Coordinates of C-alpha atoms in Angstrom, one line a residue:
Chain A
M7 CA 89.4 103.9 69.9
S8 CA 87.3 101.5 67.9
K9 CA 90.1 99.2 66.6
I10 CA 91.3 96.3 68.8
Y11 CA 94.9 95.5 68.0
D12 CA 96.3 92.0 68.4
V13 CA 99.4 93.5 70.0
I14 CA 100.1 96.9 71.5
I15 CA 103.8 97.6 72.2
V16 CA 104.6 100.4 74.6
G17 CA 108.0 101.9 73.8
A18 CA 110.0 102.0 70.6
G19 CA 113.5 101.1 71.8
P20 CA 115.3 97.9 70.7
A21 CA 112.9 95.7 72.7
G22 CA 109.8 97.3 71.3
L23 CA 111.0 97.4 67.7
A24 CA 112.2 93.8 67.8
A25 CA 108.8 92.9 69.1
A26 CA 107.1 94.9 66.4
L27 CA 109.2 93.2 63.7
Y28 CA 108.3 89.7 64.9
A29 CA 104.6 90.6 65.5
G30 CA 104.4 92.3 62.1
R31 CA 106.0 89.3 60.4
A32 CA 103.4 87.0 62.1
R33 CA 100.7 89.2 60.5
L34 CA 99.4 90.3 63.9
S35 CA 97.9 93.8 63.8
T36 CA 100.5 95.7 65.7
L37 CA 100.6 99.2 67.3
V38 CA 103.7 100.8 68.7
I39 CA 103.1 103.6 71.1
E40 CA 106.1 105.9 71.7
K41 CA 106.4 108.9 73.9
I42 CA 108.8 111.2 72.0
K43 CA 111.4 109.5 69.9
D44 CA 112.2 106.2 68.4
G45 CA 115.1 104.3 69.8
G46 CA 115.1 104.8 73.5
Q47 CA 118.4 105.2 75.2
I48 CA 120.5 104.0 72.3
V49 CA 119.9 107.1 70.3
I50 CA 121.8 109.1 72.8
T51 CA 124.7 106.6 72.5
D52 CA 127.6 107.5 70.3
E53 CA 129.0 104.1 69.5
I54 CA 127.5 100.6 69.5
E55 CA 130.3 98.2 69.6
N56 CA 128.8 95.2 71.3
Y57 CA 125.7 94.5 69.2
P58 CA 126.4 91.5 66.8
G59 CA 126.9 92.8 63.3
A60 CA 127.2 96.4 64.4
V61 CA 130.9 97.1 63.7
E62 CA 133.0 100.2 63.8
G63 CA 131.2 103.3 62.8
E64 CA 127.7 102.1 63.8
S65 CA 126.1 104.7 66.1
G66 CA 122.9 104.4 68.2
P67 CA 120.9 106.5 65.8
S68 CA 122.1 104.6 62.7
L69 CA 121.3 101.2 64.2
I70 CA 117.9 102.3 65.4
K71 CA 117.0 103.7 62.0
K72 CA 117.5 100.3 60.5
M73 CA 115.3 98.7 63.2
V74 CA 112.5 101.3 62.7
D75 CA 112.6 100.8 58.9
Q76 CA 112.5 97.0 59.3
A77 CA 109.5 97.2 61.8
N78 CA 107.6 99.6 59.4
H79 CA 108.3 97.3 56.5
F80 CA 106.4 94.5 58.2
G81 CA 103.4 96.7 58.8
A82 CA 103.6 97.8 62.4
E83 CA 101.6 101.0 63.1
K84 CA 103.1 103.8 65.2
V85 CA 101.7 106.5 67.2
F86 CA 103.3 109.2 69.4
D87 CA 101.5 109.5 72.7
T88 CA 102.2 109.2 76.5
I89 CA 100.3 106.5 78.3
V90 CA 98.8 107.8 81.5
D91 CA 96.6 105.0 82.7
V92 CA 96.2 101.3 81.9
Q93 CA 93.6 98.5 82.5
L94 CA 95.4 95.2 81.8
E95 CA 93.0 92.6 83.2
G96 CA 90.5 90.7 80.9
D97 CA 90.6 89.8 77.2
V98 CA 90.8 93.4 75.9
K99 CA 93.5 95.6 77.5
V100 CA 92.9 99.4 77.5
L101 CA 95.7 101.9 77.5
K102 CA 94.8 105.5 78.0
G103 CA 97.1 108.1 76.5
N104 CA 97.1 111.9 76.5
K105 CA 95.7 112.0 73.0
D106 CA 93.7 108.8 72.5
T107 CA 92.7 105.5 74.1
Y108 CA 94.1 102.3 72.7
Q109 CA 92.8 98.7 72.9
G110 CA 94.7 95.5 72.4
K111 CA 94.3 91.8 73.0
T112 CA 97.9 91.6 74.2
V113 CA 100.3 94.2 75.5
I114 CA 104.1 94.2 75.5
I115 CA 105.6 96.7 78.0
A116 CA 108.9 97.9 76.6
T117 CA 109.2 101.3 78.2
G118 CA 112.8 100.8 79.2
A119 CA 114.8 102.9 81.6
S120 CA 116.0 106.5 81.8
P121 CA 119.3 107.8 83.1
K122 CA 119.6 107.8 86.9
P123 CA 120.5 111.2 88.4
I124 CA 123.2 111.6 91.1
G125 CA 120.6 113.0 93.5
C126 CA 122.7 115.8 94.9
P127 CA 121.7 119.4 95.6
G128 CA 121.9 121.6 92.5
E129 CA 121.6 118.8 90.0
K130 CA 118.1 119.4 88.8
E131 CA 118.5 123.2 88.6
L132 CA 121.7 122.9 86.6
T133 CA 120.6 120.2 84.1
G134 CA 121.1 121.7 80.7
K135 CA 123.3 124.3 82.3
G136 CA 126.4 122.3 82.7
V137 CA 124.9 119.0 83.9
S138 CA 124.0 116.5 81.2
Y139 CA 123.0 112.8 80.7
C140 CA 123.6 112.8 76.9
A141 CA 127.1 113.2 75.5
T142 CA 126.0 113.2 71.8
C143 CA 123.4 116.0 72.6
D144 CA 125.6 118.3 74.6
G145 CA 129.2 117.4 74.2
N146 CA 129.7 120.0 71.6
F147 CA 129.0 122.8 74.0
F148 CA 132.1 121.9 76.0
E149 CA 134.6 122.2 73.2
D150 CA 137.9 123.1 74.9
F151 CA 136.3 123.2 78.3
E152 CA 137.0 120.8 81.2
I153 CA 134.6 117.9 81.4
Y154 CA 133.8 115.5 84.3
V155 CA 132.1 112.2 83.8
V156 CA 130.5 110.4 86.7
G157 CA 130.4 106.6 86.7
G158 CA 132.6 103.6 86.1
G159 CA 130.6 101.2 83.9
D160 CA 130.7 100.7 80.1
S161 CA 128.5 103.7 79.4
A162 CA 130.5 106.1 81.6
V163 CA 133.8 105.1 80.1
E164 CA 132.7 105.0 76.5
E165 CA 130.9 108.3 76.7
A166 CA 134.0 109.8 78.5
M167 CA 136.1 108.7 75.6
Y168 CA 133.7 110.3 73.1
L169 CA 133.8 113.5 75.1
T170 CA 137.6 113.7 74.7
K171 CA 136.8 114.9 71.2
F172 CA 135.4 118.1 72.7
G173 CA 136.9 118.7 76.2
R174 CA 140.5 119.7 76.7
K175 CA 140.5 117.2 79.6
V176 CA 138.0 114.6 80.7
T177 CA 138.1 113.4 84.3
L178 CA 136.2 110.3 85.2
I179 CA 134.8 110.5 88.8
H180 CA 134.1 107.0 90.2
R181 CA 133.1 106.0 93.6
R182 CA 135.2 102.9 93.6
G183 CA 138.9 102.3 93.2
E184 CA 138.6 100.5 89.9
L185 CA 136.3 100.5 86.8
R186 CA 133.5 98.1 86.2
A187 CA 133.6 98.7 82.4
A188 CA 134.7 95.9 80.0
K189 CA 138.5 95.4 79.9
S190 CA 138.8 96.4 76.3
I191 CA 137.1 99.7 77.0
Q192 CA 139.3 100.3 80.0
E193 CA 142.5 99.8 78.0
K194 CA 141.5 102.4 75.5
A195 CA 140.5 104.8 78.3
F196 CA 143.8 104.4 80.2
A197 CA 145.8 104.9 77.0
N198 CA 143.9 108.2 76.1
P199 CA 146.1 111.2 77.0
K200 CA 143.1 113.4 77.6
M201 CA 141.6 111.1 80.2
A202 CA 142.1 111.6 83.9
F203 CA 140.7 109.6 86.8
M204 CA 139.4 110.6 90.2
W205 CA 139.0 107.4 92.3
D206 CA 136.8 106.7 95.3
T207 CA 135.1 110.0 94.8
V208 CA 131.5 111.2 94.8
I209 CA 129.9 114.6 94.0
D210 CA 128.0 116.0 97.0
E211 CA 126.8 119.3 95.5
L212 CA 126.7 121.1 92.1
K213 CA 126.7 124.9 92.4
G214 CA 126.0 127.9 90.1
E215 CA 123.5 130.6 89.3
D216 CA 122.0 129.8 85.8
I217 CA 125.2 127.9 84.9
L218 CA 127.5 125.4 86.6
T219 CA 130.5 127.1 88.2
S220 CA 131.7 124.7 90.9
M221 CA 131.1 121.4 92.6
V222 CA 131.8 119.8 96.0
V223 CA 133.4 116.4 95.8
R224 CA 134.2 113.9 98.6
N225 CA 136.8 111.2 98.8
L226 CA 135.1 108.1 100.3
K227 CA 138.3 106.6 101.6
T228 CA 139.9 109.6 103.2
G229 CA 136.7 111.7 103.8
E230 CA 138.5 114.7 102.3
V231 CA 136.0 117.2 100.9
K232 CA 137.0 119.8 98.3
E233 CA 135.4 122.3 96.0
I234 CA 136.3 122.2 92.3
E235 CA 135.8 125.6 90.6
A236 CA 135.5 126.3 86.9
D237 CA 138.6 127.8 85.2
P238 CA 137.9 131.6 85.5
E239 CA 138.5 132.0 81.8
D240 CA 136.0 129.3 80.9
G241 CA 133.4 130.3 83.5
T242 CA 131.9 126.8 83.5
F243 CA 132.6 123.1 83.0
G244 CA 130.6 120.0 82.1
V245 CA 129.4 117.2 84.3
F246 CA 128.0 114.2 82.4
V247 CA 126.3 111.5 84.5
F248 CA 126.2 107.8 83.6
I249 CA 125.6 105.9 86.8
G250 CA 122.8 103.6 85.8
Y251 CA 119.2 103.8 85.0
D252 CA 115.7 104.1 86.6
P253 CA 112.9 102.0 85.2
Q254 CA 110.1 103.8 83.4
S255 CA 107.3 101.8 85.0
K256 CA 105.3 104.3 87.0
V257 CA 102.1 103.9 85.0
F258 CA 102.2 100.2 85.6
E259 CA 102.7 100.4 89.4
G260 CA 100.2 98.3 91.2
K261 CA 99.0 96.7 88.0
V262 CA 101.8 94.1 87.3
N263 CA 104.2 92.5 89.8
M264 CA 107.5 94.5 90.2
E265 CA 110.7 94.4 92.1
H266 CA 112.3 97.9 92.7
G267 CA 110.3 99.3 89.8
Y268 CA 111.4 96.6 87.4
I269 CA 108.7 94.2 86.0
I270 CA 109.0 90.6 86.9
T271 CA 108.5 88.1 84.1
D272 CA 109.3 84.4 83.4
E273 CA 111.7 83.4 80.7
D274 CA 109.0 83.8 78.1
M275 CA 108.5 87.4 79.1
R276 CA 105.1 86.7 80.8
T277 CA 104.1 89.0 83.6
N278 CA 101.6 87.9 86.3
I279 CA 98.7 89.0 84.0
P280 CA 97.7 86.8 81.1
G281 CA 98.3 88.5 77.7
V282 CA 100.7 91.1 79.2
Y283 CA 104.4 90.8 78.6
A284 CA 107.5 92.9 79.4
A285 CA 110.7 93.1 77.3
G286 CA 114.0 94.9 77.5
D287 CA 115.5 97.1 80.3
I288 CA 112.1 97.4 82.1
R289 CA 112.4 93.7 83.2
V290 CA 114.2 92.2 86.2
K291 CA 117.2 90.7 84.5
S292 CA 121.0 90.4 84.9
L293 CA 122.2 92.1 81.6
R294 CA 120.6 95.2 80.2
Q295 CA 122.0 95.6 76.7
V296 CA 120.7 96.2 73.2
V297 CA 121.1 92.6 72.3
T298 CA 119.2 91.3 75.3
A299 CA 116.5 93.8 74.8
A300 CA 116.0 92.8 71.2
A301 CA 115.9 89.1 72.2
D302 CA 113.3 89.8 74.8
G303 CA 111.2 91.6 72.2
A304 CA 111.3 88.7 69.9
I305 CA 110.3 86.2 72.6
A306 CA 107.4 88.4 73.8
A307 CA 106.0 88.8 70.3
V308 CA 106.1 85.1 69.7
Q309 CA 104.4 84.5 73.0
C310 CA 101.7 87.0 72.0
E311 CA 101.1 85.0 68.8
K312 CA 100.7 81.8 70.9
Y313 CA 98.4 83.4 73.4
L314 CA 96.2 84.7 70.6
G315 CA 96.0 81.1 69.2
Chain B
M20 CA 110.0 129.3 61.2
I21 CA 112.9 131.7 61.1
E22 CA 116.3 130.1 61.1
L23 CA 118.5 132.0 63.5
T24 CA 122.3 132.6 63.2
K25 CA 125.0 134.4 65.2
E26 CA 124.3 137.4 62.9
N27 CA 120.5 137.7 63.2
F28 CA 119.9 136.5 66.7
E29 CA 119.9 140.0 68.3
E30 CA 117.7 141.5 65.6
E31 CA 115.2 138.6 65.4
V32 CA 115.0 137.7 69.1
L33 CA 116.4 140.2 71.5
K34 CA 115.2 143.3 69.8
A35 CA 112.0 141.8 68.5
E36 CA 108.6 143.3 69.5
G37 CA 106.4 140.9 71.4
K38 CA 107.2 137.4 72.4
V39 CA 109.5 135.0 70.4
F40 CA 109.6 131.2 70.6
V41 CA 113.1 129.8 70.1
D42 CA 113.9 126.1 69.5
F43 CA 117.5 125.5 70.4
Y44 CA 118.7 122.4 68.6
G45 CA 122.0 120.9 67.4
D46 CA 123.5 118.4 65.0
G47 CA 123.5 114.9 66.3
C48 CA 120.8 115.7 68.9
V49 CA 118.2 113.0 68.2
P50 CA 115.6 114.2 70.8
C51 CA 115.8 117.6 69.1
A52 CA 115.2 116.1 65.6
A53 CA 112.3 114.1 67.0
L54 CA 110.6 117.2 68.4
M55 CA 111.3 119.4 65.3
P56 CA 108.3 118.3 63.2
F57 CA 105.9 119.1 66.1
V58 CA 107.5 122.5 66.6
H59 CA 107.0 123.2 62.8
Q60 CA 103.4 122.1 63.2
Y61 CA 102.9 124.5 66.1
A62 CA 104.6 127.3 64.1
E63 CA 101.9 126.7 61.4
T64 CA 99.1 126.6 64.0
Y65 CA 100.1 129.5 66.2
G66 CA 102.4 131.4 63.9
D67 CA 100.1 134.3 63.5
K68 CA 100.1 134.9 67.3
L69 CA 103.7 134.1 68.2
K70 CA 107.0 134.5 66.3
F71 CA 108.8 131.1 65.8
C72 CA 112.5 130.8 65.4
A73 CA 115.1 128.0 65.6
L74 CA 118.8 128.1 66.3
N75 CA 121.3 125.4 65.4
T76 CA 123.6 125.7 68.4
T77 CA 126.3 123.5 66.7
K78 CA 127.0 126.5 64.5
A79 CA 126.6 129.1 67.3
R80 CA 128.0 127.5 70.4
R81 CA 129.2 130.7 72.0
L82 CA 125.9 132.4 71.4
A83 CA 124.0 129.5 73.0
I84 CA 126.3 129.5 76.0
A85 CA 125.8 133.2 76.4
Q86 CA 122.0 132.5 76.4
K87 CA 122.8 129.9 79.3
V88 CA 121.9 127.0 76.9
M89 CA 124.4 124.2 77.5
G90 CA 122.1 121.2 77.0
L91 CA 119.6 120.2 74.3
P92 CA 116.8 120.5 73.5
V93 CA 115.7 123.8 74.9
M94 CA 112.5 125.5 74.0
A95 CA 112.4 129.1 75.2
I96 CA 110.2 132.2 75.1
Y97 CA 111.8 135.6 74.9
E98 CA 110.4 139.0 75.5
N99 CA 112.1 142.4 75.6
G100 CA 115.5 140.8 75.1
A101 CA 115.2 138.3 78.0
Q102 CA 114.2 134.7 78.4
I103 CA 111.0 134.6 80.3
D104 CA 110.1 130.9 80.1
S105 CA 111.8 127.7 79.0
L106 CA 111.7 123.9 78.8
I107 CA 115.0 122.1 79.2
K108 CA 115.9 118.6 78.0
E109 CA 113.6 115.9 79.4
D110 CA 110.9 118.5 80.2
C111 CA 110.5 119.1 76.4
T112 CA 107.6 116.9 75.1
Q113 CA 104.9 117.6 72.6
E114 CA 102.4 118.3 75.3
T115 CA 104.6 120.6 77.4
I116 CA 105.8 122.6 74.4
E117 CA 102.3 123.2 73.2
A118 CA 101.2 124.2 76.7
M119 CA 104.0 126.7 77.0
I120 CA 103.1 128.2 73.6
K121 CA 99.4 128.5 74.6
K122 CA 100.4 130.2 77.9
H123 CA 102.2 133.0 75.9
I124 CA 99.6 133.8 73.2

């Protein structure tokens, strides 16, 4: 606990790693604290098509590996720990983890967001037993099974397309009558013979003992409720949920200004506390993408350098 | 760490004497790969008190499904042929895994 870092970055996703790269290059002593794995949400993403320079074949894990190597190259230190309490006021900020306590003159909060659950009965109990939020992790279990994907944005449609590699049929369940995903992605989805669409529909309940066997869906327009059961020969099916994200900001509650759990910053990533910045998906912003997260990280690191003088 | 397969799962886990720790992982599962070094470390530390095994579910999909594992990572404790404790997906962290191991030794 003796060392006082110039910059402590919480979270090793694209925002945190970009910040580490810029801080490292500026020769600031930099520590990155990560909970479990480098990369954040992008490592559970099959294809990155919309990050400049990441062309066909670039996956989340392959892109993040380059970012990690680059940050390491410029001298950022890394520790795996979960932060449980913070003291952000004053010249030296203190972050208390499960393993150790860390001190920094500046802090960049880049904790990101985690997949939002549907919030229906049975969902928690059946997670990992038919319900999933990670296609690259779990898609393989559903080889030749029926798969349902919930959501209508870029992630939902892209992951649904990825899952057609495994499932014999992939049905997208969306609460609206049209997709929100980029047109180029939609075109591919509509042209895919394995894809089906269930419009204006939500899942009310997921059922099964130890394993998902049926679900109750409701049509929002007609009010019709029906139960979809697993093919008796399969015994189960997959439900993959991509309906947005929840900010990972609990430990900072009451310490920095927030709006619906997202941290409020100015355009230079400053929070309301001097020396404390936020970057990436954790911020209040209009576009949460790898490219905007990385940009936030760069700006935050440069602001740390200025703040330190 | 004993690497499990379709062939040896029954012998090494279900018919084993005492408790067995099983790390269910898969190809392309980044969270699984991130946790792997810690599990190996625990296997070194606690290996004399608990049997440690790992199963690549990508190569043994049906076996995993039969064990009600359809999402990764899963860390489980078996005794007398049955799963008696488990951590599924987001519940798997360094701290929770070590705590579960300590509970069963």
